[in-house]
XYZ file of C-alpha atoms in Angstrom:
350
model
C -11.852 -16.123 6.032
C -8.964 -15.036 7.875
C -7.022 -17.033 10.182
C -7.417 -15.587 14.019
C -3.783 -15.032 13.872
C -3.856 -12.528 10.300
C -6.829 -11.164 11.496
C -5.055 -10.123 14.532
C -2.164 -8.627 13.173
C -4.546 -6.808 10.756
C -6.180 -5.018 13.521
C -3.049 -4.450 15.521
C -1.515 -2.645 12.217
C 1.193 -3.463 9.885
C 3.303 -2.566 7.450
C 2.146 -3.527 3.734
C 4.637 -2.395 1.029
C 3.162 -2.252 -2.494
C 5.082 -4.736 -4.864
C 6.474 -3.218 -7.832
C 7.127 -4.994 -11.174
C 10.646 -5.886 -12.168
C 11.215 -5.619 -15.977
C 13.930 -6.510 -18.410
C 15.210 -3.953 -20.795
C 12.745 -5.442 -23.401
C 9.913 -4.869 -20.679
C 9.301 -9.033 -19.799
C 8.809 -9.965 -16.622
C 12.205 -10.375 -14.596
C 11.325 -13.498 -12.903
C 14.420 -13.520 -10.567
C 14.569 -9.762 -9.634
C 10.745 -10.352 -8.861
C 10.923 -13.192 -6.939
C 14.309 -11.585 -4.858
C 12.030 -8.126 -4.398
C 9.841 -10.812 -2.562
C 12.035 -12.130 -0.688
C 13.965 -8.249 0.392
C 10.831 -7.330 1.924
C 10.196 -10.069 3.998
C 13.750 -10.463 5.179
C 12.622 -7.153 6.039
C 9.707 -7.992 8.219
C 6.867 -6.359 6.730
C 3.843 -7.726 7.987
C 2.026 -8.099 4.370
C 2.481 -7.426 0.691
C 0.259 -6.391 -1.690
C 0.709 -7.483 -5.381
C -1.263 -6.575 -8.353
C -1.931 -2.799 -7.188
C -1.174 0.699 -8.770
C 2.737 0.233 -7.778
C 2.558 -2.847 -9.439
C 1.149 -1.248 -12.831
C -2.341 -1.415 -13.513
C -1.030 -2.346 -17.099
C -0.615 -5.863 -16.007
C -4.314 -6.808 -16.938
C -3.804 -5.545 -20.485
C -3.629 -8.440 -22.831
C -0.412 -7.957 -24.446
C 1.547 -8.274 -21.231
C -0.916 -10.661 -19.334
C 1.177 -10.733 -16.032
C -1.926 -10.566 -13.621
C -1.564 -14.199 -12.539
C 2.038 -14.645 -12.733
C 2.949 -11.686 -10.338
C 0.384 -12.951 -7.504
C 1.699 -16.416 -8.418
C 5.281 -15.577 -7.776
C 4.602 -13.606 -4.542
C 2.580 -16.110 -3.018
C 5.424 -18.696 -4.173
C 8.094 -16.819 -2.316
C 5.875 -16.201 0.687
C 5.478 -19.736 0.996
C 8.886 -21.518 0.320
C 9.957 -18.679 3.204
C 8.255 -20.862 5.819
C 7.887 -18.171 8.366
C 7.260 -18.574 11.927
C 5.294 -14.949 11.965
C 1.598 -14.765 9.817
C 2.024 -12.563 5.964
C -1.020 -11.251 4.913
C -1.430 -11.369 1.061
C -3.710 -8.469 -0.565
C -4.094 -8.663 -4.288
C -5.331 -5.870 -5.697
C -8.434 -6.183 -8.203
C -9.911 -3.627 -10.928
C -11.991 -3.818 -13.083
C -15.777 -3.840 -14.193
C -17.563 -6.303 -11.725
C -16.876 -9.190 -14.154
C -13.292 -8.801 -14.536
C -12.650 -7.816 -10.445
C -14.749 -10.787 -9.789
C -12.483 -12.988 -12.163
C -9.287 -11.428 -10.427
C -10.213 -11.925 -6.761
C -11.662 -15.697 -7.344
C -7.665 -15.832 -9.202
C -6.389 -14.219 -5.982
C -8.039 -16.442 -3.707
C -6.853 -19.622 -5.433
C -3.584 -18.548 -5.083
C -3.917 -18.175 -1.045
C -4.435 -14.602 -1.240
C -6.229 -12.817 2.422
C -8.047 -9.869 1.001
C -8.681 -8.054 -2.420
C -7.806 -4.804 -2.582
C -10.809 -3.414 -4.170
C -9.650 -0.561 -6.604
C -11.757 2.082 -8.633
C -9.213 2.686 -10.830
C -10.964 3.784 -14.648
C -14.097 3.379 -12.912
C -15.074 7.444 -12.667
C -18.019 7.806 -14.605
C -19.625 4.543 -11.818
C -22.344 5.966 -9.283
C -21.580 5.094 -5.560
C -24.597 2.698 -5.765
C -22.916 0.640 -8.968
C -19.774 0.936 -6.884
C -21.106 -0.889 -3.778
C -23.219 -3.218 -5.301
C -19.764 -4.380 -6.832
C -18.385 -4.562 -3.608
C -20.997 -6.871 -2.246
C -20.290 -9.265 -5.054
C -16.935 -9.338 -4.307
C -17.479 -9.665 -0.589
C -19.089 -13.191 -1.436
C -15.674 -13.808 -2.777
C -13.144 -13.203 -0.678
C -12.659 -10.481 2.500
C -12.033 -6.619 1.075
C -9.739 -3.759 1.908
C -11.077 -0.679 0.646
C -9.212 1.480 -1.035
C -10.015 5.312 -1.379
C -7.082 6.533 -4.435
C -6.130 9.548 -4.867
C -7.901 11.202 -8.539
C -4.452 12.480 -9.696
C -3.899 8.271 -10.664
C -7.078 7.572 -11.349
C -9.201 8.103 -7.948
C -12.665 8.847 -7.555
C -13.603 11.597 -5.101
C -16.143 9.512 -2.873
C -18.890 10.941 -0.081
C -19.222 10.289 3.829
C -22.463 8.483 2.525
C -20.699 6.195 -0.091
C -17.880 5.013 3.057
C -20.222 4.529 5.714
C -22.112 2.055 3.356
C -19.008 0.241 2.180
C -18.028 -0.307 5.904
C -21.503 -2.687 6.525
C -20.748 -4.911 4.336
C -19.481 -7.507 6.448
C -16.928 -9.129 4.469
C -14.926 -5.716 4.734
C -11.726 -6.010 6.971
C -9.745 -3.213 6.163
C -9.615 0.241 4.360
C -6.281 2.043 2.934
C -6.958 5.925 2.608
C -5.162 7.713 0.003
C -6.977 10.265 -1.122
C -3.869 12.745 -0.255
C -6.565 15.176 1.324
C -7.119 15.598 5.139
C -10.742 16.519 4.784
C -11.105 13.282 2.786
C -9.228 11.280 5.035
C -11.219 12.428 8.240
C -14.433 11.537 6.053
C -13.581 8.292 6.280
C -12.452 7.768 9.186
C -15.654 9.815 10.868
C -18.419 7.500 8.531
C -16.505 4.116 9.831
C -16.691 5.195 13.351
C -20.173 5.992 12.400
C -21.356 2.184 11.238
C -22.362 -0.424 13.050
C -18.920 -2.270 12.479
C -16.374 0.679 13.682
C -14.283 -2.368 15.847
C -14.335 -4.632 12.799
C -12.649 -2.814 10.240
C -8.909 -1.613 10.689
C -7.647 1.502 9.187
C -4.359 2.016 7.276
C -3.002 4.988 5.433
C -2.055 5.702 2.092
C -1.411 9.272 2.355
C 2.359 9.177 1.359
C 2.272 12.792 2.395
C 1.361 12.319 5.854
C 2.729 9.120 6.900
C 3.705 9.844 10.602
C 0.939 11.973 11.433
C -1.760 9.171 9.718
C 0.038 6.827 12.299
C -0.097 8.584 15.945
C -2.996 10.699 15.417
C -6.252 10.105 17.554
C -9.368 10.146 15.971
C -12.328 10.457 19.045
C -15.956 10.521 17.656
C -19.204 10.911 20.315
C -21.982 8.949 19.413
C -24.712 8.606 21.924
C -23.244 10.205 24.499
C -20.264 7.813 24.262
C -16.747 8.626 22.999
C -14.789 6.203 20.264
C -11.538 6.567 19.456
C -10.469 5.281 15.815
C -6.778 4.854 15.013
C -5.189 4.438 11.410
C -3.082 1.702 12.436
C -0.903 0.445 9.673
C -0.155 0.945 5.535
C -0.246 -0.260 2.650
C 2.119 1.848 0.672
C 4.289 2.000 -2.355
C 6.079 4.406 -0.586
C 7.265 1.530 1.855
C 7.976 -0.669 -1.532
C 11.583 1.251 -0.844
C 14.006 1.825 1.886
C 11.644 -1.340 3.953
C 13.823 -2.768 6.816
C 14.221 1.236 8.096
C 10.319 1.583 7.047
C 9.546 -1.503 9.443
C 11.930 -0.067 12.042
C 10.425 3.175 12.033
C 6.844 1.484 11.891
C 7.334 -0.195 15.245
C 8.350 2.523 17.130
C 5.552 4.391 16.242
C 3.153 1.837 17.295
C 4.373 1.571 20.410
C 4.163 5.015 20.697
C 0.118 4.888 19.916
C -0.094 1.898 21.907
C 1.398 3.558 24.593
C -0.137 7.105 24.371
C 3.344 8.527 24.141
C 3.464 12.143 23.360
C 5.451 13.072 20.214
C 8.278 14.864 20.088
C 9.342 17.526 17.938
C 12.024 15.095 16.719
C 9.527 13.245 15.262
C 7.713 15.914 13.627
C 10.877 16.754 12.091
C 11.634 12.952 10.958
C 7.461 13.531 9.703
C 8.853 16.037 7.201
C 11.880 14.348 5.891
C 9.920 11.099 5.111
C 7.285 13.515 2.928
C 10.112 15.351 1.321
C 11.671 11.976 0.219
C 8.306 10.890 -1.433
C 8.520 14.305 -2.708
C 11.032 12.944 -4.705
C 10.422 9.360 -5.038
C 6.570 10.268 -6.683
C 7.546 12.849 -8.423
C 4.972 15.421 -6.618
C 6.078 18.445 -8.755
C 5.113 17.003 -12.051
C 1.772 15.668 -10.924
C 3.291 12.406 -9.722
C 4.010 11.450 -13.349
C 7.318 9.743 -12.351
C 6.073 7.750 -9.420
C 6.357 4.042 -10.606
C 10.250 5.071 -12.234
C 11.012 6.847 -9.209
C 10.477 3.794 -7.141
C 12.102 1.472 -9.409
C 15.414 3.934 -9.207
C 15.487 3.489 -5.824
C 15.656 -0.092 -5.884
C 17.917 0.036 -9.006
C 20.439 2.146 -7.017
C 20.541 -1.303 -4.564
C 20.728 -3.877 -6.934
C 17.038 -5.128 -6.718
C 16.340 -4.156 -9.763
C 18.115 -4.488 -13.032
C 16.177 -1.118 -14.499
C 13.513 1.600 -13.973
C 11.155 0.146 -16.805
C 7.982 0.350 -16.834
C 5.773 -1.815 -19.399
C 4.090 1.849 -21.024
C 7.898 3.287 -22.384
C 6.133 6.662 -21.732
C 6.278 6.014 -17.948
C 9.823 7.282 -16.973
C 11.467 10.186 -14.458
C 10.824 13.146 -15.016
C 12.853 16.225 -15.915
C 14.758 16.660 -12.668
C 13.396 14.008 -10.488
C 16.868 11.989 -10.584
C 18.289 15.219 -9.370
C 15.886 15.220 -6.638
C 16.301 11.496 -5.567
C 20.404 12.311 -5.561
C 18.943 15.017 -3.221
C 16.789 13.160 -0.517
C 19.081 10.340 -0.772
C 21.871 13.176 0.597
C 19.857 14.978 2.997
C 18.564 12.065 4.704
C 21.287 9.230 5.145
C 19.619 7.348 8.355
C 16.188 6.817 6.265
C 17.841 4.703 3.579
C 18.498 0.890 4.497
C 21.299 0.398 1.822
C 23.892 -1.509 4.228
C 20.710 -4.036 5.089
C 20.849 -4.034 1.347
C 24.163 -5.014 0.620
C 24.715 -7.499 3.523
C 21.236 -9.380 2.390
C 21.536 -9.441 -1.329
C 25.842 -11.112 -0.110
C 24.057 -13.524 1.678
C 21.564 -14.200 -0.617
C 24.007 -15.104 -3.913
């Protein structure tokens, strides 16, 4: 169970980064770099992190690498020894047939971990049914954030039908959307409003394409002759796994704006567009988001957070011009990188 004061800040919204995986040049895990990515993105104030997820490499699991337990392990380490006065939800991110995602979220929950993540990743060929049935098992386990990915990394394209069941179970708290499709996303958002638990279950985006919008926009259903309104109030992004203290800064303001009911301004649309072209370049959109993991890890390389941009499958690397296209967002858009946080953290933190 969640603590009143997670559950909370859940439901109020937050910002989640997805935790990447720092490698040496021999792709090991880089035990300091990892712990110190930790540690940037709290010094950061992100209100969560969420480890053993796509930005993290599904590869983790495999049995040659075997880094499942020691990623959570060292997030959940660093989380602790930083003795915050603020709560830091902890998602882990499970996959998996139902025995192995059982295995990984009774791991996760062990190591102090809120909710699983509940991915379908290499689960295609599953009916919705299997699907669900999967997610009631793990509900026993732990609480759930659902997780709709996009099919260009391994998504499943799932129906109004398939969401509005997943949001009864009660043991769900949370659901990222990342299908990178607006019908999709307003699916989801229309069959939670639609179950019996519409004010138990907090939204947040994973549309890296639509970040801004996902986080202002009003969603008002009638049931009944009564109107609900449904916001997407926080993310859980690898996107955010970059650039974090201006992410969190830029995070806040918009929440005040939806708490507020603020009208946006066409300076925001225009700061909408400059975060999307940046993941443009960061996810590599124009080679089917081949380059997403590397781009990330170049980002952070560029700061000193990371020694490298490997990833543990050698075949995982930029793409043909995407380092020409990172050197290009990184130019165009000077105020959205947080390089001088950066700099004065990691000299305080030697």
């Amino acid at each position: 169970m969640l603590s009143p004061e997670k559950y909370q800040l859940l439901m109020e919204g937050t910002v989640i980064p997805a935790h990447p995986l720092a490698l040496t040049e021999v792709r090991k895990l880089d035990e300091h770099s990892q712990r110190r990515l930790t540690r940037y993105y709290l010094a950061a104030g992100v209100g969560g992190l969420a480890v053993g997820v796509h930005t993290t490499q599904f590869a983790i699991r495999h049995p040659q690498h075997n880094l499942y337990e020691p990623v959570l392990r060292l997030a959940a380490e660093e989380v602790e020894k930083a003795n915050l006065s603020r709560p830091v939800l902890k998602v882990a991110g499970v996959s998996g047939d139902t025995s192995q995602a059982l295995g990984e979220a009774r791991l996760a929950a062990s190591l102090g971990y809120d909710l699983a993540l509940v991915s379908l990743n290499g689960l295609g060929s599953w009916t919705e049914e299997a699907l669900l049935d999967r997610a009631r098992r793990l509900a026993e386990v732990m609480p759930l954030f659902g997780f709709y990915l996009q099919p260009a990394v391994g998504g499943k394209v799932l129906s109004y039908d398939y969401w509005k069941s997943f949001a009864e179970i009660p043991n769900v708290m949370a659901i990222k959307i990342a299908p990178f499709n607006r019908y999709q996303t307003l699916e989801v958002v229309r069959a939670v409003c639609d179950s019996s638990r519409r004010d138990e279950i907090a939204l947040y985006t994973g549309n890296d394409d639509n970040i801004v919008l996902d986080l202002v926009t009003p969603y008002p259903f009638e049931r009944e002759g009564k109107m609900y309104e449904k916001y997407i109030v926080g993310g859980l992004l690898g996107h955010w796994s970059v650039w974090t203290k201006t992410v969190v800064e830029i995070f806040e303001e918009l929440k005040a704006i939806r708490q507020n009911h603020t009208p946006l301004t066409p300076a925001w649309l225009s700061k909408s567009i400059a975060i999307t072209d940046a993941n443009a370049a960061f996810f590599d959109a124009a080679n089917h988001f081949h380059g997403c993991i590397a781009g990330l890890h170049e980002v952070l390389r560029r700061q000193g957070l990371m020694q490298g941009i490997w990833c543990l499958d050698p075949h995982e690397r930029l793409s043909p011009g995407q380092m020409e296209e990172i050197n290009r967002v990184y130019a165009a858009y000077p105020w959205l990188n947080d390089d001088a946080f950066v700099r004065e953290w990691l000299g305080k933190a030697k």
